[in-house]
């Protein structure tokens, strides 16, 4: 088992390796979309408004956005409504 310090260090190292993604969740339809990958957070922030505008044009509701470093398994995840 890794010590807490080694675990935190491992997490920090892996975070730097992961690319940046724009994660957008919508309530209607109930989906999570990932747009990217981007080399840095600035590039992701510059692109996010275009993705939001497309979803608004498609009549999506309840849009929330988060920019984060990750490695998504799928680019679109359809979820069951709450």
XYZ file of C-alpha atoms in Angstrom:
82
model
C 0.000 0.000 0.000
C 1.309 3.440 -0.895
C 1.944 5.928 1.861
C -0.244 9.082 1.765
C 2.747 11.182 0.696
C 3.651 8.853 -2.186
C -0.003 8.714 -3.245
C -0.248 12.530 -3.365
C 3.004 12.787 -5.299
C 1.819 10.114 -7.758
C -1.473 12.031 -8.222
C 0.371 15.290 -8.907
C 2.680 13.655 -11.453
C -0.222 12.001 -13.284
C -2.218 15.241 -13.277
C 0.555 17.006 -15.199
C 0.523 14.260 -17.834
C -3.232 14.443 -18.481
C -4.491 16.838 -21.141
C -7.098 19.506 -20.467
C -10.741 18.874 -21.370
C -13.917 20.943 -21.361
C -16.583 18.902 -19.560
C -20.102 20.124 -20.243
C -23.115 18.638 -18.492
C -26.667 19.244 -19.604
C -29.853 18.520 -17.665
C -31.956 18.175 -20.827
C -30.854 15.987 -22.490
C -29.182 14.407 -19.489
C -25.651 14.105 -20.895
C -22.010 14.763 -20.198
C -19.863 15.876 -23.120
C -16.076 16.071 -23.245
C -14.372 18.406 -25.712
C -10.640 18.307 -26.208
C -7.949 17.409 -25.603
C -6.159 20.707 -25.126
C -2.534 21.366 -24.260
C -3.349 23.920 -21.561
C -6.205 25.463 -19.615
C -6.035 28.734 -21.566
C -6.703 26.945 -24.852
C -9.633 25.034 -23.300
C -11.159 28.261 -21.933
C -10.875 29.930 -25.340
C -12.821 27.108 -27.018
C -15.538 26.488 -24.411
C -17.927 29.219 -25.575
C -18.215 27.651 -29.039
C -19.278 24.327 -27.546
C -21.765 26.047 -25.241
C -23.224 28.026 -28.145
C -23.711 24.794 -30.138
C -25.570 23.162 -27.254
C -27.760 26.245 -26.750
C -28.564 26.186 -30.466
C -29.582 22.534 -30.066
C -31.947 23.625 -27.234
C -29.993 21.927 -24.422
C -31.001 23.067 -20.927
C -29.218 23.229 -17.581
C -25.725 23.649 -18.983
C -22.771 23.535 -16.595
C -19.105 23.685 -17.562
C -15.920 22.498 -15.904
C -12.423 22.586 -17.329
C -10.224 19.861 -15.936
C -7.331 17.557 -16.528
C -8.516 14.027 -17.093
C -8.636 11.189 -19.571
C -12.304 10.513 -20.377
C -13.282 7.027 -21.489
C -16.111 8.368 -23.680
C -16.691 11.746 -25.318
C -20.458 11.650 -24.764
C -22.162 9.974 -21.827
C -25.950 9.654 -21.869
C -27.335 9.464 -18.355
C -30.666 8.613 -16.829
C -32.622 11.724 -15.801
C -32.791 12.373 -12.071
